[in-house]
Short mmCIF file of N, CA and C in Angstrom, two decimals:
data_model
loop_
_atom_site.label_atom_id
_atom_site.label_comp_id
_atom_site.label_asym_id
_atom_site.label_seq_id
_atom_site.Cartn_x
_atom_site.Cartn_y
_atom_site.Cartn_z
N MET A 20 136.71 -31.61 -86.93
CA MET A 20 137.05 -31.23 -88.28
C MET A 20 138.44 -30.74 -87.43
N ALA A 21 139.48 -31.36 -88.10
CA ALA A 21 140.98 -30.83 -87.51
C ALA A 21 141.22 -29.63 -88.17
N LYS A 22 141.98 -29.19 -87.46
CA LYS A 22 142.45 -27.65 -87.40
C LYS A 22 143.71 -27.67 -88.69
N GLU A 23 143.29 -26.97 -89.61
CA GLU A 23 144.72 -26.65 -90.83
C GLU A 23 145.53 -25.96 -90.50
N TYR A 24 147.05 -26.09 -90.76
CA TYR A 24 147.84 -24.95 -90.55
C TYR A 24 148.57 -24.87 -91.63
N GLY A 25 148.55 -23.26 -92.27
CA GLY A 25 148.88 -23.29 -93.56
C GLY A 25 150.66 -22.33 -92.95
N VAL A 26 151.48 -22.50 -94.23
CA VAL A 26 152.68 -22.03 -93.81
C VAL A 26 153.23 -21.17 -95.40
N ASN A 27 153.55 -20.12 -94.90
CA ASN A 27 153.83 -18.76 -96.05
C ASN A 27 155.36 -19.23 -96.60
N LEU A 28 155.47 -20.12 -97.84
CA LEU A 28 156.61 -20.25 -98.52
C LEU A 28 157.39 -19.30 -98.86
N ASP A 29 156.70 -17.99 -99.32
CA ASP A 29 157.23 -17.08 -99.69
C ASP A 29 157.93 -16.36 -98.58
N ALA A 30 157.43 -16.28 -97.66
CA ALA A 30 157.98 -15.68 -96.29
C ALA A 30 159.23 -16.27 -95.74
N LEU A 31 159.28 -17.95 -95.75
CA LEU A 31 160.43 -18.91 -95.54
C LEU A 31 161.59 -18.12 -96.71
N ASP A 32 161.06 -18.20 -98.03
CA ASP A 32 162.24 -17.85 -98.98
C ASP A 32 162.91 -16.82 -98.66
N GLN A 33 162.10 -15.68 -98.63
CA GLN A 33 162.50 -14.22 -98.13
C GLN A 33 163.40 -14.26 -96.87
N LEU A 34 162.71 -15.12 -96.09
CA LEU A 34 163.95 -14.94 -94.78
C LEU A 34 165.17 -15.45 -95.19
N VAL A 35 165.36 -16.94 -95.78
CA VAL A 35 166.20 -17.59 -96.33
C VAL A 35 167.30 -16.60 -97.01
N LYS A 36 166.88 -15.64 -97.60
CA LYS A 36 167.76 -14.83 -98.85
C LYS A 36 168.14 -13.87 -97.91
N GLU A 37 167.35 -13.22 -96.74
CA GLU A 37 167.66 -12.28 -96.22
C GLU A 37 168.85 -12.88 -95.08
N LEU A 38 168.88 -13.67 -94.71
CA LEU A 38 169.96 -14.42 -93.72
C LEU A 38 171.20 -14.57 -94.71
N ASN A 39 171.16 -14.90 -96.07
CA ASN A 39 172.09 -15.15 -97.01
C ASN A 39 172.86 -13.86 -96.88
N GLN A 40 171.78 -12.68 -96.96
CA GLN A 40 172.41 -11.41 -97.12
C GLN A 40 173.42 -11.04 -96.08
N VAL A 41 172.52 -11.09 -95.00
CA VAL A 41 173.14 -10.64 -93.97
C VAL A 41 174.98 -11.60 -93.60
N LEU A 42 174.56 -12.77 -94.33
CA LEU A 42 176.05 -13.47 -94.03
C LEU A 42 177.21 -12.74 -94.81
N LYS A 43 176.46 -12.11 -95.98
CA LYS A 43 177.90 -11.85 -97.03
C LYS A 43 178.12 -10.45 -96.48
N ASP A 44 177.07 -9.48 -95.54
CA ASP A 44 177.37 -8.58 -95.10
C ASP A 44 178.06 -8.77 -93.76
N MET A 45 178.34 -9.89 -93.30
CA MET A 45 179.23 -10.08 -91.90
C MET A 45 181.00 -10.04 -92.81
N GLY A 46 180.97 -10.23 -94.16
CA GLY A 46 182.56 -10.21 -94.23
C GLY A 46 183.17 -8.78 -93.83
N GLY A 47 182.16 -7.80 -93.74
CA GLY A 47 183.10 -6.48 -93.42
C GLY A 47 183.36 -6.75 -92.29
N PRO A 48 182.67 -6.94 -90.96
CA PRO A 48 183.28 -6.64 -89.53
C PRO A 48 184.58 -8.29 -89.40
N LYS A 49 184.05 -9.29 -90.57
CA LYS A 49 184.76 -10.47 -89.79
C LYS A 49 186.01 -10.03 -90.57
N ASP A 50 186.36 -9.23 -91.89
CA ASP A 50 187.65 -8.37 -92.57
C ASP A 50 188.27 -7.90 -91.29
N LYS A 51 187.39 -6.67 -90.84
CA LYS A 51 187.93 -5.55 -90.05
C LYS A 51 188.44 -5.99 -88.68
N ALA A 52 188.02 -7.25 -88.33
CA ALA A 52 188.35 -8.15 -87.30
C ALA A 52 189.77 -8.62 -87.36
N LYS A 53 189.72 -8.92 -88.77
CA LYS A 53 191.11 -9.75 -88.85
C LYS A 53 192.11 -8.89 -89.59
N ASN A 54 191.79 -7.93 -90.41
CA ASN A 54 192.90 -7.58 -91.35
C ASN A 54 193.11 -5.85 -90.64
N GLN A 55 192.09 -5.13 -90.27
CA GLN A 55 192.02 -3.97 -90.15
C GLN A 55 192.45 -3.53 -88.55
N THR A 56 192.52 -4.02 -88.10
CA THR A 56 192.88 -3.99 -86.31
C THR A 56 194.39 -4.08 -86.26
N TYR A 57 195.16 -4.20 -87.10
CA TYR A 57 196.99 -4.35 -87.16
C TYR A 57 197.25 -3.40 -86.25
N LEU A 58 198.29 -3.41 -85.37
CA LEU A 58 199.28 -2.81 -84.56
C LEU A 58 200.36 -3.08 -84.63
N PRO A 59 200.63 -2.05 -85.56
CA PRO A 59 202.67 -2.22 -85.31
C PRO A 59 203.26 -2.50 -84.21
N GLU A 60 204.45 -3.18 -84.33
CA GLU A 60 205.23 -3.62 -83.06
C GLU A 60 205.58 -2.05 -82.34
N GLY A 61 206.02 -1.17 -83.30
CA GLY A 61 206.25 0.08 -82.43
C GLY A 61 205.09 0.94 -81.95
N ALA A 62 203.99 0.67 -82.04
CA ALA A 62 203.00 1.74 -82.27
C ALA A 62 202.67 2.46 -81.07
N LEU A 63 203.02 1.31 -79.65
CA LEU A 63 202.81 1.86 -78.57
C LEU A 63 204.02 2.31 -77.90
N GLY A 64 205.07 2.24 -78.56
CA GLY A 64 205.82 2.98 -77.68
C GLY A 64 207.29 2.21 -77.75
N LYS A 65 208.47 2.47 -76.79
CA LYS A 65 209.30 1.39 -76.37
C LYS A 65 210.16 1.73 -74.99
N GLY A 66 210.74 0.84 -74.49
CA GLY A 66 211.07 1.09 -73.56
C GLY A 66 210.35 0.98 -72.23
N PHE A 67 209.54 0.80 -71.86
CA PHE A 67 208.65 0.47 -71.12
C PHE A 67 207.82 -0.94 -71.04
N ASP A 68 207.92 -1.47 -69.96
CA ASP A 68 207.24 -2.96 -69.31
C ASP A 68 205.97 -3.21 -69.92
N GLU A 69 205.17 -2.26 -69.57
CA GLU A 69 203.50 -2.60 -70.23
C GLU A 69 203.34 -2.62 -71.76
N ARG A 70 204.75 -2.19 -72.27
CA ARG A 70 204.39 -2.11 -74.04
C ARG A 70 203.90 -3.62 -74.31
N ALA A 71 204.70 -4.56 -73.97
CA ALA A 71 204.28 -6.02 -74.24
C ALA A 71 203.19 -6.63 -74.17
N LYS A 72 202.54 -6.08 -72.84
CA LYS A 72 201.47 -6.53 -72.08
C LYS A 72 200.16 -6.03 -72.57
N MET A 73 200.38 -4.66 -73.27
CA MET A 73 199.32 -4.15 -74.12
C MET A 73 199.42 -4.45 -75.44
N HIS A 74 200.49 -4.71 -76.33
CA HIS A 74 200.54 -5.63 -77.56
C HIS A 74 199.79 -6.55 -77.18
N LYS A 75 200.26 -7.37 -76.39
CA LYS A 75 199.56 -9.08 -76.24
C LYS A 75 198.10 -8.90 -76.24
N ALA A 76 197.61 -7.98 -74.97
CA ALA A 76 196.25 -7.56 -74.92
C ALA A 76 195.47 -7.48 -76.25
N HIS A 77 196.24 -6.81 -77.06
CA HIS A 77 195.21 -6.20 -78.30
C HIS A 77 195.37 -7.26 -79.37
N ASN A 78 196.50 -7.65 -79.37
CA ASN A 78 196.09 -9.61 -80.16
C ASN A 78 195.46 -10.34 -79.42
N ASP A 79 195.21 -10.41 -77.97
CA ASP A 79 194.25 -11.39 -77.86
C ASP A 79 192.77 -10.99 -78.19
N MET A 80 192.51 -9.57 -77.87
CA MET A 80 191.37 -9.09 -78.02
C MET A 80 190.74 -9.09 -79.42
N LYS A 81 191.60 -8.95 -80.43
CA LYS A 81 191.06 -8.93 -81.86
C LYS A 81 190.85 -10.48 -82.02
N ASP A 82 191.96 -11.84 -81.72
CA ASP A 82 191.57 -13.08 -81.93
C ASP A 82 189.85 -13.23 -81.38
N PHE A 83 189.55 -12.46 -80.09
CA PHE A 83 188.75 -13.05 -79.45
C PHE A 83 187.54 -12.41 -80.03
N ILE A 84 187.47 -11.47 -80.64
CA ILE A 84 186.50 -10.74 -81.63
C ILE A 84 186.16 -11.44 -82.70
N GLN A 85 187.22 -11.90 -83.53
CA GLN A 85 187.22 -12.75 -84.75
C GLN A 85 186.49 -14.14 -84.36
N HIS A 86 187.22 -14.84 -83.37
CA HIS A 86 186.82 -15.99 -83.40
C HIS A 86 185.80 -16.45 -82.16
N GLN A 87 185.74 -15.40 -81.39
CA GLN A 87 184.90 -15.86 -80.38
C GLN A 87 183.16 -15.00 -80.38
N ILE A 88 183.42 -13.97 -81.26
CA ILE A 88 181.84 -13.06 -81.55
C ILE A 88 181.69 -13.35 -82.78
N VAL A 89 182.59 -12.53 -84.09
CA VAL A 89 181.92 -12.85 -85.24
C VAL A 89 181.65 -14.41 -85.83
N ASP A 90 182.74 -15.14 -85.73
CA ASP A 90 182.88 -16.72 -86.38
C ASP A 90 181.40 -16.97 -85.56
N LYS A 91 181.18 -16.90 -84.83
CA LYS A 91 180.24 -18.01 -83.70
C LYS A 91 178.75 -17.13 -84.10
N ILE A 92 178.71 -15.76 -84.50
CA ILE A 92 177.79 -15.11 -84.91
C ILE A 92 177.36 -15.50 -86.30
N GLU A 93 178.08 -15.57 -87.09
CA GLU A 93 178.39 -16.17 -88.50
C GLU A 93 177.77 -17.21 -88.46
N GLY A 94 178.40 -18.41 -87.48
CA GLY A 94 178.09 -19.44 -87.74
C GLY A 94 176.34 -19.96 -87.72
N LEU A 95 176.17 -19.21 -86.24
CA LEU A 95 174.87 -19.19 -86.05
C LEU A 95 173.47 -18.80 -87.11
N ILE A 96 174.06 -17.54 -87.94
CA ILE A 96 173.39 -17.02 -88.56
C ILE A 96 173.13 -18.12 -90.13
N ASN A 97 174.04 -18.67 -89.93
CA ASN A 97 174.00 -19.91 -91.37
C ASN A 97 173.34 -21.34 -90.73
N ASP A 98 173.76 -21.60 -89.79
CA ASP A 98 172.70 -22.64 -89.48
C ASP A 98 171.26 -22.38 -89.34
N PHE A 99 170.97 -21.21 -88.84
CA PHE A 99 169.46 -20.98 -88.94
C PHE A 99 169.26 -21.03 -90.59
N GLY A 100 169.75 -20.45 -91.17
CA GLY A 100 169.57 -20.23 -92.76
C GLY A 100 169.17 -21.49 -93.26
N GLU A 101 170.17 -22.37 -92.92
CA GLU A 101 169.96 -23.79 -94.01
C GLU A 101 168.85 -24.36 -93.06
N LYS A 102 168.72 -24.31 -91.72
CA LYS A 102 167.49 -25.21 -91.39
C LYS A 102 166.10 -24.35 -92.21
N SER A 103 166.15 -23.04 -92.00
CA SER A 103 165.01 -22.42 -92.74
C SER A 103 164.57 -22.99 -94.12
N LYS A 104 165.80 -22.85 -94.72
CA LYS A 104 165.89 -23.51 -96.57
C LYS A 104 165.44 -24.89 -96.11
N LYS A 105 165.51 -25.71 -95.28
CA LYS A 105 164.97 -27.18 -95.46
C LYS A 105 163.52 -27.22 -94.98
N THR A 106 163.19 -26.80 -94.34
CA THR A 106 162.25 -26.45 -93.81
C THR A 106 161.26 -26.07 -94.83
N LYS A 107 161.77 -24.93 -95.52
CA LYS A 107 160.63 -24.34 -96.65
C LYS A 107 160.87 -25.67 -98.21
N ASP A 108 161.78 -26.37 -97.94
CA ASP A 108 161.91 -27.38 -99.26
C ASP A 108 160.97 -28.57 -98.88
N ALA A 109 160.70 -28.81 -97.30
CA ALA A 109 160.30 -29.84 -97.06
C ALA A 109 158.64 -29.50 -97.43
N TYR A 110 158.46 -28.33 -96.93
CA TYR A 110 156.50 -28.22 -97.02
C TYR A 110 156.65 -27.84 -98.65
N GLU A 111 157.29 -27.54 -99.35
CA GLU A 111 156.95 -27.38 -101.11
C GLU A 111 156.64 -28.59 -101.57
N ASP A 112 157.86 -29.65 -101.01
CA ASP A 112 157.92 -31.36 -101.34
C ASP A 112 156.13 -31.75 -101.01
N ALA A 113 156.05 -31.31 -99.78
CA ALA A 113 154.79 -31.58 -98.96
C ALA A 113 153.43 -31.25 -99.90
N GLU A 114 153.55 -29.62 -100.21
CA GLU A 114 152.47 -29.12 -100.89
C GLU A 114 152.55 -29.97 -102.39
N HIS A 115 153.36 -29.79 -102.93
CA HIS A 115 153.73 -30.70 -104.45
C HIS A 115 153.07 -32.23 -104.66
N ASP A 116 153.29 -32.80 -103.36
CA ASP A 116 152.92 -34.09 -103.34
C ASP A 116 151.31 -34.22 -103.06
N ASN A 117 150.91 -33.33 -102.34
CA ASN A 117 149.52 -33.45 -102.32
C ASN A 117 148.73 -32.93 -103.31
N LYS A 118 149.37 -32.36 -104.08
CA LYS A 118 148.70 -31.64 -105.67
C LYS A 118 148.60 -32.81 -106.52
N MET A 119 149.43 -33.74 -106.03
CA MET A 119 149.52 -34.75 -107.43
C MET A 119 148.47 -35.94 -106.64
N THR A 120 148.06 -35.85 -105.20
CA THR A 120 147.19 -37.22 -105.28
C THR A 120 145.63 -36.58 -105.18
#
């Protein structure tokens, strides 16, 4: 007798919902990285050589956080959520097809 495996469709559905909520919540860090870390031109002072380097370093780090960290985490969560939804839908379709035969 072959072993049968069960899939908890409610758990998969809950996972998809929670991942979608995480994506919505990611808007906060994304907004902060993009808009709330503004450093005005004169904020670091004037008249010393390191000022331009510090300002550039700030902008580089801001860009890195936004594009190399937040965007990649968001993409990973979105990809996992989409794959989880497709898996759930496929199991639901298979379950429905089995009930009809």
